[in-house]
Amino acid sequence: SLHFSPDERFLACTAGFGVVVYETSAFKPVNTYRVPTSAGAVWGGDGTILCVPLGQEIGVRLFSIRSGNEVAWLRTQHEVGNVRCSADGSTLMTLPLSVGEPTVVRLVDTHERVRLTGHTGGVPCVEFSPDGTKIASTGKDGTIRIWEALTGNPLQVWAIGDRSLPGQTVAFSPDDR
């Protein structure tokens, strides 16, 4: 997977052996992080922290782009299948690789803030709204759910329709509607 930093100066490219970060003006490699990844890395903080979900270990590692060093290892109760970060970079959402609830973590103090419970079965995708106040999730149970990001309280639930065709991805429009 590919993910630009908020200022578009860096591009993180995820592969089976880890993540390579490129400086975009000359497309030169800046750092290589050799960790087993399960999904794409995302940018956190002010765009200087790279959040990498671990494929064969439990948790997410945070790396500093400036120093190239690991700054934190967020241990989770499950193998992380995917991560998303809020637009302001303050909050990270982890998604289990298999069945389980998404977890919201504050990057400021790296503790779990809320757990989103309600889907039955797996949750293939979660996403923050552009303003960071809501979270959308799609589940193997054939529903799309909207949550309040700060509290994890459910706001809306929609049945996708045919449960044999559950959702795989979810995204907000830029205007948040």
Short mmCIF file of C-alpha atoms in Angstrom, two decimals:
data_model
loop_
_atom_site.label_atom_id
_atom_site.label_comp_id
_atom_site.label_asym_id
_atom_site.label_seq_id
_atom_site.Cartn_x
_atom_site.Cartn_y
_atom_site.Cartn_z
CA SER A 1 0.00 0.00 0.00
CA LEU A 2 0.99 3.65 -0.41
CA HIS A 3 0.33 6.58 1.90
CA PHE A 4 1.43 10.22 1.57
CA SER A 5 2.40 12.25 4.62
CA PRO A 6 0.02 15.16 5.36
CA ASP A 7 2.44 17.68 3.84
CA GLU A 8 3.06 15.34 0.85
CA ARG A 9 6.85 15.45 1.44
CA PHE A 10 7.05 11.71 2.12
CA LEU A 11 5.51 8.56 0.71
CA ALA A 12 5.33 5.32 2.74
CA CYS A 13 5.34 2.14 0.65
CA THR A 14 4.42 -1.05 2.48
CA ALA A 15 5.70 -4.45 1.40
CA GLY A 16 6.04 -7.88 3.01
CA PHE A 17 9.45 -7.07 4.52
CA GLY A 18 8.39 -3.73 6.02
CA VAL A 19 7.99 -0.12 4.97
CA VAL A 20 10.17 2.15 2.83
CA VAL A 21 9.71 5.92 3.18
CA TYR A 22 10.59 8.05 0.16
CA GLU A 23 11.13 11.80 -0.06
CA THR A 24 8.78 12.79 -2.88
CA SER A 25 10.61 15.66 -4.61
CA ALA A 26 13.45 13.42 -5.84
CA PHE A 27 11.87 10.06 -4.93
CA LYS A 28 14.86 9.10 -2.79
CA PRO A 29 14.56 6.56 0.03
CA VAL A 30 14.74 8.17 3.48
CA ASN A 31 14.30 5.16 5.80
CA THR A 32 13.49 1.47 5.65
CA TYR A 33 11.69 -0.13 8.57
CA ARG A 34 12.14 -3.89 8.51
CA VAL A 35 9.17 -5.15 10.47
CA PRO A 36 6.59 -7.75 9.47
CA THR A 37 3.56 -5.72 8.42
CA SER A 38 -0.03 -6.86 8.05
CA ALA A 39 -1.29 -3.78 6.21
CA GLY A 40 -0.37 -0.29 5.12
CA ALA A 41 1.32 2.19 7.41
CA VAL A 42 -0.26 5.58 8.15
CA TRP A 43 1.07 8.96 9.27
CA GLY A 44 0.36 10.22 12.76
CA GLY A 45 1.19 13.20 14.93
CA ASP A 46 2.19 16.17 12.82
CA GLY A 47 3.19 13.87 9.94
CA THR A 48 6.54 12.94 11.46
CA ILE A 49 5.38 9.66 13.03
CA LEU A 50 4.79 6.54 10.94
CA CYS A 51 2.33 4.04 12.46
CA VAL A 52 3.04 0.49 11.26
CA PRO A 53 0.68 -2.41 12.09
CA LEU A 54 2.60 -5.58 12.90
CA GLY A 55 1.87 -8.73 10.93
CA GLN A 56 3.41 -11.41 13.12
CA GLU A 57 3.49 -9.57 16.41
CA ILE A 58 0.66 -8.06 18.42
CA GLY A 59 0.43 -4.29 18.08
CA VAL A 60 1.49 -1.20 16.17
CA ARG A 61 4.97 0.31 16.09
CA LEU A 62 5.49 4.06 15.87
CA PHE A 63 8.60 5.35 14.07
CA SER A 64 10.05 8.86 13.92
CA ILE A 65 10.72 9.98 10.35
CA ARG A 66 13.30 12.52 11.57
CA SER A 67 15.46 10.06 13.53
CA GLY A 68 14.43 6.79 11.89
CA ASN A 69 14.05 5.25 15.36
CA GLU A 70 11.14 3.45 16.95
CA VAL A 71 9.43 5.77 19.44
CA ALA A 72 6.71 3.47 20.79
CA TRP A 73 5.21 0.00 20.50
CA LEU A 74 1.46 0.00 21.10
CA ARG A 75 0.52 -3.49 22.18
CA THR A 76 -2.98 -4.65 21.34
CA GLN A 77 -5.02 -7.69 22.34
CA HIS A 78 -5.13 -8.86 18.73
CA GLU A 79 -3.10 -8.96 15.55
CA VAL A 80 -3.74 -5.66 13.77
CA GLY A 81 -5.06 -5.96 10.24
CA ASN A 82 -5.32 -2.26 9.45
CA VAL A 83 -4.80 1.19 10.94
CA ARG A 84 -6.27 4.63 10.27
CA CYS A 85 -5.29 8.00 11.72
CA SER A 86 -7.47 11.06 12.29
CA ALA A 87 -6.85 14.08 10.06
CA ASP A 88 -5.17 15.99 12.90
CA GLY A 89 -2.86 13.04 13.59
CA SER A 90 -3.82 12.74 17.26
CA THR A 91 -5.82 9.52 17.19
CA LEU A 92 -5.05 6.10 15.76
CA MET A 93 -7.65 3.42 15.08
CA THR A 94 -6.62 -0.24 14.99
CA LEU A 95 -8.62 -2.93 13.26
CA PRO A 96 -8.17 -6.62 14.18
CA LEU A 97 -6.88 -8.94 11.48
CA SER A 98 -9.69 -11.37 12.27
CA VAL A 99 -12.91 -11.07 14.25
CA GLY A 100 -12.85 -8.40 16.95
CA GLU A 101 -13.72 -4.80 17.72
CA PRO A 102 -11.86 -1.79 16.31
CA THR A 103 -9.92 0.09 18.99
CA VAL A 104 -9.28 3.84 19.12
CA VAL A 105 -5.93 4.95 20.63
CA ARG A 106 -4.82 8.48 21.52
CA LEU A 107 -1.34 8.99 20.06
CA VAL A 108 -0.65 11.77 22.54
CA ASP A 109 -0.51 9.41 25.50
CA THR A 110 -0.77 6.06 23.65
CA HIS A 111 -3.63 4.57 25.62
CA GLU A 112 -6.82 2.96 24.42
CA ARG A 113 -9.64 5.47 24.42
CA VAL A 114 -12.70 3.59 23.18
CA ARG A 115 -13.65 0.24 21.75
CA LEU A 116 -16.28 0.17 18.98
CA THR A 117 -18.63 -2.72 19.70
CA GLY A 118 -21.67 -3.67 17.68
CA HIS A 119 -20.67 -5.57 14.54
CA THR A 120 -20.98 -9.34 14.54
CA GLY A 121 -18.21 -11.03 12.58
CA GLY A 122 -15.20 -9.28 11.10
CA VAL A 123 -14.75 -5.58 10.39
CA PRO A 124 -12.78 -5.18 7.13
CA CYS A 125 -12.61 -1.39 7.10
CA VAL A 126 -12.86 1.70 9.31
CA GLU A 127 -12.37 5.37 8.42
CA PHE A 128 -12.36 8.75 10.17
CA SER A 129 -14.58 11.53 8.84
CA PRO A 130 -12.65 14.49 7.39
CA ASP A 131 -13.39 16.60 10.47
CA GLY A 132 -12.39 13.75 12.81
CA THR A 133 -15.65 13.71 14.77
CA LYS A 134 -17.07 10.47 13.36
CA ILE A 135 -15.86 6.99 12.44
CA ALA A 136 -17.46 4.76 9.80
CA SER A 137 -17.09 0.97 9.83
CA THR A 138 -18.31 -1.77 7.53
CA GLY A 139 -18.83 -5.29 8.81
CA LYS A 140 -19.19 -8.85 7.68
CA ASP A 141 -22.61 -8.67 9.34
CA GLY A 142 -23.88 -6.63 6.36
CA THR A 143 -24.03 -3.27 8.13
CA ILE A 144 -22.32 0.10 7.93
CA ARG A 145 -22.06 1.87 11.29
CA ILE A 146 -21.28 5.49 12.13
CA TRP A 147 -19.75 6.18 15.56
CA GLU A 148 -18.92 9.27 17.55
CA ALA A 149 -15.09 9.32 17.53
CA LEU A 150 -14.66 10.84 20.97
CA THR A 151 -16.89 8.42 22.88
CA GLY A 152 -17.39 5.42 20.58
CA ASN A 153 -21.17 5.83 20.88
CA PRO A 154 -23.12 4.53 17.88
CA LEU A 155 -24.82 7.24 15.80
CA GLN A 156 -26.31 5.34 12.84
CA VAL A 157 -26.59 1.80 11.47
CA TRP A 158 -27.50 0.89 7.90
CA ALA A 159 -28.11 -2.57 6.49
CA ILE A 160 -26.11 -2.92 3.29
CA GLY A 161 -28.64 -5.32 1.85
CA ASP A 162 -27.62 -8.78 0.70
CA ARG A 163 -25.66 -10.29 3.63
CA SER A 164 -23.89 -12.61 1.19
CA LEU A 165 -22.19 -9.47 -0.19
CA PRO A 166 -20.85 -7.71 2.94
CA GLY A 167 -19.01 -4.41 2.63
CA GLN A 168 -15.23 -4.40 2.27
CA THR A 169 -14.37 -0.68 2.30
CA VAL A 170 -15.93 2.54 3.53
CA ALA A 171 -15.07 6.21 2.94
CA PHE A 172 -16.48 9.65 3.72
CA SER A 173 -16.91 12.28 1.06
CA PRO A 174 -14.68 15.37 1.50
CA ASP A 175 -17.67 17.43 2.66
CA ASP A 176 -18.41 14.87 5.43
CA ARG A 177 -21.89 14.01 4.11
#
